[in-house]
CSV table of C-alpha atoms in Angstrom, one decimal:
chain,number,residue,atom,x,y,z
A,1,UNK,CA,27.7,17.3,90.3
A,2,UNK,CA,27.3,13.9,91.5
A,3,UNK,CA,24.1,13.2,90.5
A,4,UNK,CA,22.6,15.7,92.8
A,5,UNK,CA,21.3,18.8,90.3
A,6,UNK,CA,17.8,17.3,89.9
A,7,UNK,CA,17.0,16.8,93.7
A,8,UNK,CA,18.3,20.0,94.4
A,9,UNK,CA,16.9,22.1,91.9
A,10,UNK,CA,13.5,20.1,93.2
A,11,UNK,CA,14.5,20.9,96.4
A,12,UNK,CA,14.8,24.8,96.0
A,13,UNK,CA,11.6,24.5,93.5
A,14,UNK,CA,9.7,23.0,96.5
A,15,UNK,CA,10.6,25.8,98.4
A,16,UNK,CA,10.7,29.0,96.0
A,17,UNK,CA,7.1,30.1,96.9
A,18,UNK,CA,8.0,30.6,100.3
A,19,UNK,CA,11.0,32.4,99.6
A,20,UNK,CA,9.4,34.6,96.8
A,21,UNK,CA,6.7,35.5,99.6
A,22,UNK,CA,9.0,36.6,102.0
A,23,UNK,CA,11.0,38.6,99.6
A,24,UNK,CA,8.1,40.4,98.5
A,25,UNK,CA,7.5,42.1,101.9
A,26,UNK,CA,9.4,45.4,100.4
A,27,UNK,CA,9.1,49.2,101.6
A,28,UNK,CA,6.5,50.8,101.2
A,29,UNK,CA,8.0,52.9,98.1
A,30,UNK,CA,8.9,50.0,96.2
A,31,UNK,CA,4.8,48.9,96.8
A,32,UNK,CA,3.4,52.1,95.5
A,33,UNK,CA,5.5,51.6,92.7
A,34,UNK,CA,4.1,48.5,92.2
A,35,UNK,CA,0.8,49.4,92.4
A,36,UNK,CA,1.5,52.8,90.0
A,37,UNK,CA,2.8,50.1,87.5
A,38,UNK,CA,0.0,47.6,87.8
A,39,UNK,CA,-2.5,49.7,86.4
A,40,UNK,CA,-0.6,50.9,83.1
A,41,UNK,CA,0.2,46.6,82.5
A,42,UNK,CA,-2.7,44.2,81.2
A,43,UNK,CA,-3.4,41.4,83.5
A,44,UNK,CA,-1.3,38.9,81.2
A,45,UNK,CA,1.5,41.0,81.4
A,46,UNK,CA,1.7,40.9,85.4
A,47,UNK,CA,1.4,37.1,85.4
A,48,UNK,CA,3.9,37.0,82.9
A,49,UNK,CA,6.5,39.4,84.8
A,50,UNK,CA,5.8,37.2,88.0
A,51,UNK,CA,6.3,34.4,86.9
A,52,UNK,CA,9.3,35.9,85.0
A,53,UNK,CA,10.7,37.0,88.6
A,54,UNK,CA,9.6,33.7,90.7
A,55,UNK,CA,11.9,32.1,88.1
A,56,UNK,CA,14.8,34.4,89.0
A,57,UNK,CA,13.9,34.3,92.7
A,58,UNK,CA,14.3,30.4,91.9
A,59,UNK,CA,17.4,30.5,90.0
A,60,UNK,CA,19.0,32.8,92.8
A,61,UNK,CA,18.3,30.8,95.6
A,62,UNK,CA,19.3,27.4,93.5
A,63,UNK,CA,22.6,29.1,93.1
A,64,UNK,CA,23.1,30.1,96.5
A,65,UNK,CA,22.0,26.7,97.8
A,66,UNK,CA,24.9,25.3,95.6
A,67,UNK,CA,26.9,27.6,96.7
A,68,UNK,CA,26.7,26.5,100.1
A,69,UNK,CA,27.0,22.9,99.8
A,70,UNK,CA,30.0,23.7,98.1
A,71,UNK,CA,31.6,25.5,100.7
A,72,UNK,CA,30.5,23.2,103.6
A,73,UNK,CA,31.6,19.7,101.4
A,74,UNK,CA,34.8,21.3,100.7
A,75,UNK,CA,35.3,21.9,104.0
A,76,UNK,CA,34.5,18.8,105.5
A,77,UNK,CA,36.0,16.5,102.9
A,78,UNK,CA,39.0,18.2,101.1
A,79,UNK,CA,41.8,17.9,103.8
A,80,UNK,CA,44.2,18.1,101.2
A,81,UNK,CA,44.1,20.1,98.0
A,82,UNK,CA,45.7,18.6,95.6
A,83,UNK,CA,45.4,17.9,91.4
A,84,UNK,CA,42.7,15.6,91.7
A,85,UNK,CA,40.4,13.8,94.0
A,86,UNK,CA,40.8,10.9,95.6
A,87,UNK,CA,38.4,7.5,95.9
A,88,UNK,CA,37.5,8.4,99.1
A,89,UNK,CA,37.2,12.5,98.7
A,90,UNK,CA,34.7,11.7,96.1
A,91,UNK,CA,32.8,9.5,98.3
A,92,UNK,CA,32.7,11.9,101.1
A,93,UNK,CA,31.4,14.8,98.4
A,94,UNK,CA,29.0,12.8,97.2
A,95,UNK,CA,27.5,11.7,100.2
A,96,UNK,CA,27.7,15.0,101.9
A,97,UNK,CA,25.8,16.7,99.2
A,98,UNK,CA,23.0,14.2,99.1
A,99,UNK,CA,22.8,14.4,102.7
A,100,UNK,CA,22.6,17.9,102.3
A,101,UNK,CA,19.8,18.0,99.6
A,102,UNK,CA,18.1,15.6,101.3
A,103,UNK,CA,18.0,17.1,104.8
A,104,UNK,CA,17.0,20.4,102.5
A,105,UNK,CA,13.7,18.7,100.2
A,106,UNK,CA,12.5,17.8,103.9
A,107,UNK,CA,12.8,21.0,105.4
A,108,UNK,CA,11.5,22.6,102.3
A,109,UNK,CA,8.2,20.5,101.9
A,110,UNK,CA,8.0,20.6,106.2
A,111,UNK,CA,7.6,24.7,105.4
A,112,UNK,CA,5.4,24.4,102.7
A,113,UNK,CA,3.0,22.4,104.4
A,114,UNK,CA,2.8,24.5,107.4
A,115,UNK,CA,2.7,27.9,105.3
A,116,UNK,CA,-0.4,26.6,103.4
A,117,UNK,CA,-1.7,25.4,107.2
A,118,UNK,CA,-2.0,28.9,108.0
């Protein structure tokens, strides 16, 4: 992987809350049944199923961010398949995936900031 996994997986950490916020704006059907089901669970057993779903929300979105930068470093550096890679297509993924993590911690934290300036 390069030597990317731990800045992206930072990355997506850093920006997790947001998304599992935004997720959580369901229907309204999916919130009554929420609320219906908080009442029959102890308090330790809702902190303990959300943090059991912001870890899958986190997992998800760590995928899908690796999925990406995948797609979009293959794209840009692999002009031609072939049974291995060369000096230079190495190069070019590794610099194109740290670019891409990078440019991703920074717009992460840049959203966190201004979510908890609201």
């Amino acid at each position: 992987c390069f030597g990317c996994c731990s800045r992206l997986s930072s990355s997506v950490s850093g920006s997790s809350s947001q998304s599992s916020s935004q997720s959580s704006s369901g229907s309204a059907q999916g919130e009554g049944a929420a609320a219906a089901m908080a009442h029959s669970v102890s308090p330790e057993q809702q902190a303990q199923l959300l943090q059991q779903v912001r870890g899958e929300v986190q997992a998800a979105a760590l995928q899908e961010l690796f999925t990406k930068i995948s797609e979009k470093c293959f794209t840009k550096c692999i002009t031609k398949p072939g049974s291995e890679l060369s000096g230079s297509q190495q190069k070019c993924l590794a610099m194109c995936m740290d670019r891409y993590t990078d440019t991703m911690s920074v717009v992460s934290q840049t959203m966190v900031k201004r979510g908890q300036q609201q």
